[in-house]
Each structure stands twice: as structure tokens, then as C-alpha cells.
XYZ file of C-alpha atoms in Angstrom:
332
model
C -25.761 13.637 -11.668
C -23.116 15.000 -14.010
C -19.640 13.448 -14.237
C -18.087 16.536 -12.625
C -20.469 16.344 -9.678
C -19.790 12.621 -9.400
C -16.085 13.317 -9.214
C -16.679 15.913 -6.520
C -18.710 13.441 -4.470
C -15.996 10.818 -4.858
C -13.411 13.347 -3.714
C -15.509 14.249 -0.664
C -15.937 10.594 0.300
C -12.257 9.838 -0.232
C -11.114 12.928 1.674
C -13.318 11.888 4.607
C -13.027 8.100 4.766
C -9.278 7.715 4.264
C -8.177 10.103 7.063
C -10.727 8.553 9.440
C -9.413 5.058 8.722
C -5.863 6.265 9.327
C -6.896 7.899 12.613
C -8.675 4.724 13.772
C -5.643 2.564 12.994
C -3.412 5.015 14.879
C -5.749 4.987 17.883
C -5.603 1.188 17.925
C -1.810 1.345 17.777
C -1.691 3.714 20.761
C -4.120 1.474 22.672
C -1.898 -1.564 22.093
C 1.238 0.256 23.217
C -0.441 1.844 26.243
C -1.910 -1.490 27.321
C 1.539 -3.073 27.213
C 3.188 -0.060 28.863
C 5.506 0.390 25.862
C 4.691 3.948 24.804
C 7.758 5.702 23.403
C 8.773 8.662 21.235
C 7.722 6.924 18.018
C 4.175 6.743 19.413
C 4.325 10.465 20.163
C 5.138 11.266 16.539
C 2.353 8.948 15.387
C 0.032 10.921 17.667
C 1.202 14.171 16.073
C 0.468 12.738 12.636
C -3.002 11.637 13.759
C -3.812 15.085 15.165
C -2.555 16.736 11.977
C -4.634 14.473 9.724
C -7.788 15.069 11.775
C -7.170 18.810 11.557
C -6.565 18.385 7.824
C -9.908 16.586 7.542
C -11.786 19.422 9.251
C -10.031 22.221 7.372
C -10.481 20.437 4.046
C -14.205 19.984 4.698
C -14.591 23.695 5.460
C -12.508 24.637 2.437
C -14.429 22.358 0.038
C -17.972 22.714 1.364
C -18.393 25.867 3.415
C -15.858 28.188 1.848
C -18.576 30.458 0.418
C -19.594 31.478 3.940
C -16.219 33.063 4.662
C -14.500 36.193 3.307
C -11.711 35.860 0.782
C -8.938 36.321 3.339
C -10.275 33.412 5.409
C -10.428 31.199 2.318
C -6.789 31.927 1.555
C -5.851 31.168 5.161
C -7.714 27.847 4.991
C -5.802 26.912 1.853
C -2.485 27.775 3.482
C -3.405 25.515 6.388
C -4.128 22.680 3.958
C -0.810 22.884 2.145
C 1.084 23.023 5.446
C -0.805 20.172 7.112
C -0.146 17.831 4.204
C 3.668 17.555 4.649
C 3.207 17.558 8.426
C 1.247 14.282 8.304
C 3.586 12.623 5.802
C 6.836 13.474 7.558
C 5.573 12.852 11.090
C 4.567 9.372 9.897
C 8.016 8.776 8.422
C 9.727 10.007 11.571
C 7.564 7.633 13.624
C 8.647 4.667 11.474
C 12.304 5.644 11.725
C 12.100 6.046 15.500
C 10.551 2.588 15.728
C 13.723 1.252 14.118
C 15.771 3.377 16.538
C 14.056 1.853 19.585
C 14.844 -1.621 18.253
C 18.514 -0.775 17.663
C 21.129 -1.327 20.350
C 23.246 1.685 21.355
C 26.077 2.174 18.928
C 27.060 3.711 15.615
C 23.953 2.601 13.736
C 21.657 4.058 16.357
C 23.473 7.415 16.206
C 23.172 7.471 12.419
C 19.444 6.757 12.609
C 18.908 9.532 15.166
C 20.766 11.999 12.935
C 18.676 10.831 9.989
C 15.594 11.685 12.032
C 16.897 15.245 12.302
C 17.390 15.249 8.511
C 13.730 14.273 8.110
C 12.686 17.238 10.267
C 14.811 19.583 8.143
C 13.321 18.227 4.914
C 9.837 18.727 6.326
C 10.667 22.363 7.156
C 12.207 23.019 3.724
C 9.239 21.568 1.824
C 6.798 23.547 3.957
C 8.726 26.751 3.302
C 9.006 26.015 -0.429
C 5.247 25.880 -1.010
C 4.842 29.142 0.903
C 7.365 31.142 -1.112
C 6.118 29.563 -4.360
C 2.554 30.668 -3.680
C 3.634 34.115 -2.511
C 5.584 34.720 -5.732
C 2.339 34.455 -7.740
C -0.447 35.934 -5.590
C -3.081 36.093 -8.370
C -4.647 32.822 -7.185
C -5.782 34.527 -3.972
C -8.602 36.294 -5.822
C -10.233 33.079 -7.081
C -13.568 31.963 -5.524
C -11.860 28.800 -4.305
C -8.188 29.793 -3.932
C -5.647 27.232 -5.099
C -2.000 27.848 -5.860
C -0.185 26.409 -8.878
C 2.911 24.830 -7.337
C 4.681 24.214 -10.609
C 7.547 21.950 -11.567
C 10.003 22.861 -8.799
C 7.687 21.787 -5.972
C 6.814 18.523 -7.728
C 10.475 17.657 -8.328
C 11.431 18.502 -4.743
C 8.645 16.295 -3.402
C 9.617 13.388 -5.648
C 13.276 13.551 -4.574
C 12.555 13.847 -0.853
C 9.829 11.199 -0.921
C 12.047 8.670 -2.677
C 14.932 9.462 -0.319
C 12.794 9.224 2.824
C 11.067 5.978 1.883
C 14.340 4.395 0.730
C 15.865 5.126 4.143
C 12.854 3.561 5.876
C 13.124 0.425 3.736
C 16.888 -0.019 4.217
C 17.158 1.026 7.892
C 15.890 -2.271 9.423
C 18.048 -4.551 7.248
C 21.167 -4.440 9.438
C 19.016 -4.735 12.561
C 17.155 -7.826 11.347
C 20.405 -9.362 10.104
C 21.804 -9.414 13.649
C 18.676 -10.779 15.350
C 18.305 -14.542 15.737
C 15.097 -15.193 13.847
C 13.950 -17.718 11.319
C 14.101 -16.825 7.654
C 10.303 -16.568 7.521
C 10.230 -14.173 10.488
C 12.899 -11.954 8.935
C 11.025 -11.836 5.644
C 7.818 -10.939 7.465
C 9.399 -8.085 9.413
C 11.229 -6.694 6.386
C 8.008 -6.897 4.380
C 6.232 -4.781 6.989
C 8.887 -2.068 6.900
C 9.062 -2.281 3.102
C 5.446 -1.137 2.849
C 6.920 2.363 2.838
C 7.349 1.771 -0.880
C 3.560 2.110 -1.169
C 3.882 5.687 0.056
C 6.458 6.340 -2.661
C 4.079 5.131 -5.374
C 1.252 7.311 -4.065
C 3.553 10.325 -3.763
C 4.626 9.910 -7.401
C 0.981 9.985 -8.454
C 0.465 13.108 -6.342
C 3.502 14.761 -7.947
C 2.117 13.960 -11.401
C -1.136 15.754 -10.603
C 0.836 18.726 -9.292
C 2.671 18.929 -12.606
C -0.606 18.582 -14.505
C -2.221 21.278 -12.331
C -5.354 19.159 -11.802
C -6.806 20.714 -8.690
C -9.442 18.160 -7.642
C -7.353 15.099 -8.470
C -4.379 16.667 -6.729
C -6.453 17.097 -3.574
C -7.608 13.467 -3.775
C -4.038 12.236 -4.252
C -2.903 14.320 -1.279
C -5.607 12.758 0.919
C -4.561 9.278 -0.161
C -0.856 9.966 0.408
C -1.332 11.349 3.906
C -3.664 8.508 4.928
C -1.467 5.764 3.474
C 1.623 7.280 5.128
C -0.017 7.178 8.551
C -1.458 3.681 8.091
C 1.950 2.347 7.028
C 3.529 3.950 10.104
C 1.233 1.859 12.314
C 1.555 -1.480 10.535
C 4.520 -2.737 12.592
C 2.542 -2.418 15.845
C -0.822 -3.583 14.512
C 0.602 -6.627 12.716
C 2.615 -7.586 15.820
C -0.582 -7.451 17.896
C -2.470 -9.819 15.604
C 0.526 -12.143 15.352
C 0.595 -12.432 19.149
C -3.132 -13.111 19.176
C -2.685 -15.793 16.526
C 0.160 -17.354 18.495
C -2.042 -17.550 21.590
C -4.855 -19.175 19.628
C -2.480 -21.761 18.155
C -1.094 -22.764 21.566
C -2.282 -26.340 22.263
C -4.473 -26.850 25.307
C -2.846 -28.701 28.199
C -3.546 -32.430 28.279
C -5.857 -33.380 31.198
C -3.843 -34.856 34.077
C -4.172 -38.559 34.443
C -3.011 -40.543 37.436
C -0.085 -42.898 37.087
C 1.878 -44.927 39.618
C 4.709 -42.411 39.931
C 5.511 -39.226 38.011
C 8.898 -37.727 38.839
C 9.582 -34.152 37.759
C 13.309 -33.489 37.839
C 14.163 -29.818 38.132
C 17.556 -30.057 36.528
C 19.414 -26.777 36.195
C 16.846 -24.445 34.743
C 17.451 -23.257 31.196
C 16.037 -19.857 30.450
C 15.164 -19.371 26.788
C 14.787 -15.838 25.473
C 12.597 -15.148 22.490
C 13.058 -11.828 20.763
C 10.073 -10.198 19.100
C 11.458 -7.129 17.297
C 8.009 -5.947 16.287
C 6.737 -5.969 19.846
C 10.027 -4.615 21.224
C 9.860 -7.040 24.134
C 11.940 -9.980 25.250
C 10.077 -12.952 26.641
C 11.806 -15.343 29.031
C 10.395 -18.816 29.561
C 11.663 -21.166 32.230
C 11.747 -24.792 31.194
C 12.280 -27.903 33.264
C 12.997 -31.490 32.373
C 10.154 -33.921 33.014
C 11.042 -37.566 33.526
C 8.480 -40.336 33.911
C 9.548 -43.235 36.155
C 7.652 -46.420 36.927
C 8.573 -47.730 40.354
C 7.394 -50.909 42.142
C 4.122 -50.543 44.030
C 5.901 -51.236 47.317
C 8.299 -48.359 46.767
C 7.987 -45.779 49.567
C 7.607 -42.112 48.914
C 10.751 -41.060 47.104
C 11.952 -37.837 48.656
C 15.133 -36.690 46.945
C 17.637 -34.482 48.631
C 20.394 -34.604 46.028
C 21.241 -32.023 43.385
C 18.358 -32.962 41.107
C 15.835 -31.756 43.673
C 13.189 -34.186 42.403
C 9.531 -34.027 43.323
C 7.519 -37.265 43.419
C 3.814 -37.670 42.903
C 2.625 -40.924 44.495
C -0.675 -42.468 43.606
C -2.287 -43.771 46.784
C -5.527 -45.673 46.471
C -8.571 -44.401 48.256
C -7.463 -40.763 48.549
C -9.329 -38.316 46.342
C -9.603 -41.021 43.734
C -6.538 -39.851 41.875
C -3.525 -39.455 44.112
C -1.922 -37.355 46.793
C 0.769 -34.749 46.177
C 3.937 -35.049 48.204
C 6.447 -32.287 47.782
C 10.082 -32.489 48.542
């Protein structure tokens, strides 16, 4: 197998495996949200990105493997679909991340700014999509090649670098003010910010993709595009997927209840109930846990059943010999 053929095989594997992994992660994200009943607009945009990347996978396979079966006009159309699906996946993923921050943000000025920034993302997506079209139409000679591929040139690469850096910077900075106001431990804040900061990975991959555009390396450019779209979608799902596994880990770490053992008297005082609220920004839910004060009291054996009617509303468990071997429950 020649080095060129080896590179082609690697490109085929990469262009197939990466989008499938991204689609599987997105499906898991949607399953988690649907199971919890927390589906929202950010999940809708993640769904759009998943549909676009699956379509990109199919079109790319036809373009790379079965293009010889189609007339030249169909080949050109397939290539146009490829270059339009690429920014669709990337920007839908970014919009999904930004809307996740929006859903975590309380109504106010910051939320309005984030919503307007979402509109800016949509405009940037439209501009980039239009730019590649008019660039390719200005030099139509590529349409006669056996495998049509347009030379985007320097302007497209520069525009993609600027918009990618801007978009990912917004996604990294957007949650900072939100996390600052939430009562979490330092470790929890670092963890959440680290998850949102993974958008920087997309920036690195996009810079590599822009380099190959400038170098006009067709096969490597296609491989970089597949990696960028897949990484963008995977990063968009990390906040939900990581939150799921953190909840699972928390459940596993919960100590098992100690087996009940009989004692002369156990008095449970239901003092005014304190309701603690634990915020989980990643899961976008608020969990309330009622806690009561438990007080153990040893009373003389001759003490009658203590039924309290005062404000403490106490419940006494009296251990009576000969009944069920452990005690009888008396409720006040």
C-alpha cells in the first residue's frame, strides 16, 4: 500500500469515526435530558448539529468514494453541500453551548446580552456560508476537475480564524459571571469553568484547519474539517454528559444506611424543618432536602410511653420486650 493510499484510508476512517462518535455523544445527551424532562432550546440546536454532521458524513462518503458514478454537475453539487454543512455543524454547536449558559442565567441584563450574542452567532454563520459560495463562484475552473474542490484562498482562512477565535472566546468567558454568583465550592467552580473552557480545543483545531486552507492541501483540509466539526459537537455536549456521570458518582459514594438496632428509647425531634437547597448548574436543577434533628435520649425502664404534644412534636420509639423481638413503634 503506497503512502498516498494509506493517507486516503486514514482520511476515510477519520471522516467516518469522528462524526459517528459525535453523534453518539449527542444522542446520549438528548437521552439524559429527555429522561429528566429538561429538554430546552439548547438541546434543539445540538440536535440540528447532529443531523447536519450525519448528513455531512453521508455526503462526504458519496463525494469521496462514489463520485465517479455521478455526472459532473452532481459532483459539484455534492461539494457545495459539504462546504455548507461544515459551518452549520460548528456554529450550531457553539449556539447550543451559549444557550446552555443562557438557561442557567437569571433574567436580567446578562441574559439579554447572551441572547443577542446568539443572534450574532447566527449572522456569522450566514456570512461565512455566503463567503465560501461567492469565493468559489468567482473562480469556476475547479468545477471541471474529476473531483471538484475549490481553492478558498487567504480571505476565507482569515475570516474563519477571526470568527472562530471570537466565538470560542465568548463561550469561555460567558459562564464566568454566572459561576461567580453561584454558591459553590472552589473545586466545583473550577470543574464547571474547565468544562466550558474546552471550547478552546475547538479553536486549536480550527487554526489547524485554517492552515491547511492556506496551504491548499485538499485531503488534509478535509480531515481537519472532519475533526473540527466532530470536536465542536462533542464539546457542546460535555456539560450534560459530565453532569450525568458526576451525579452517578455521587450516588455511588452515598454511604449505605446503618442497620437499625433497638435501644431503650430513641426520640426523633422534628424541630422546625430546615430546607437546604443545592444548586447544580450543570444539571440545571435545584434539589431540596428536608432535614430533621435527631436526638437520642435514655430514659428509665419504668418510663411510660412519652407522647409529646408541645411544639417539638416528638416521636418516641419504645422498646417493649417480647414484641417482634425488637420493639414497637408508637407515633405521636
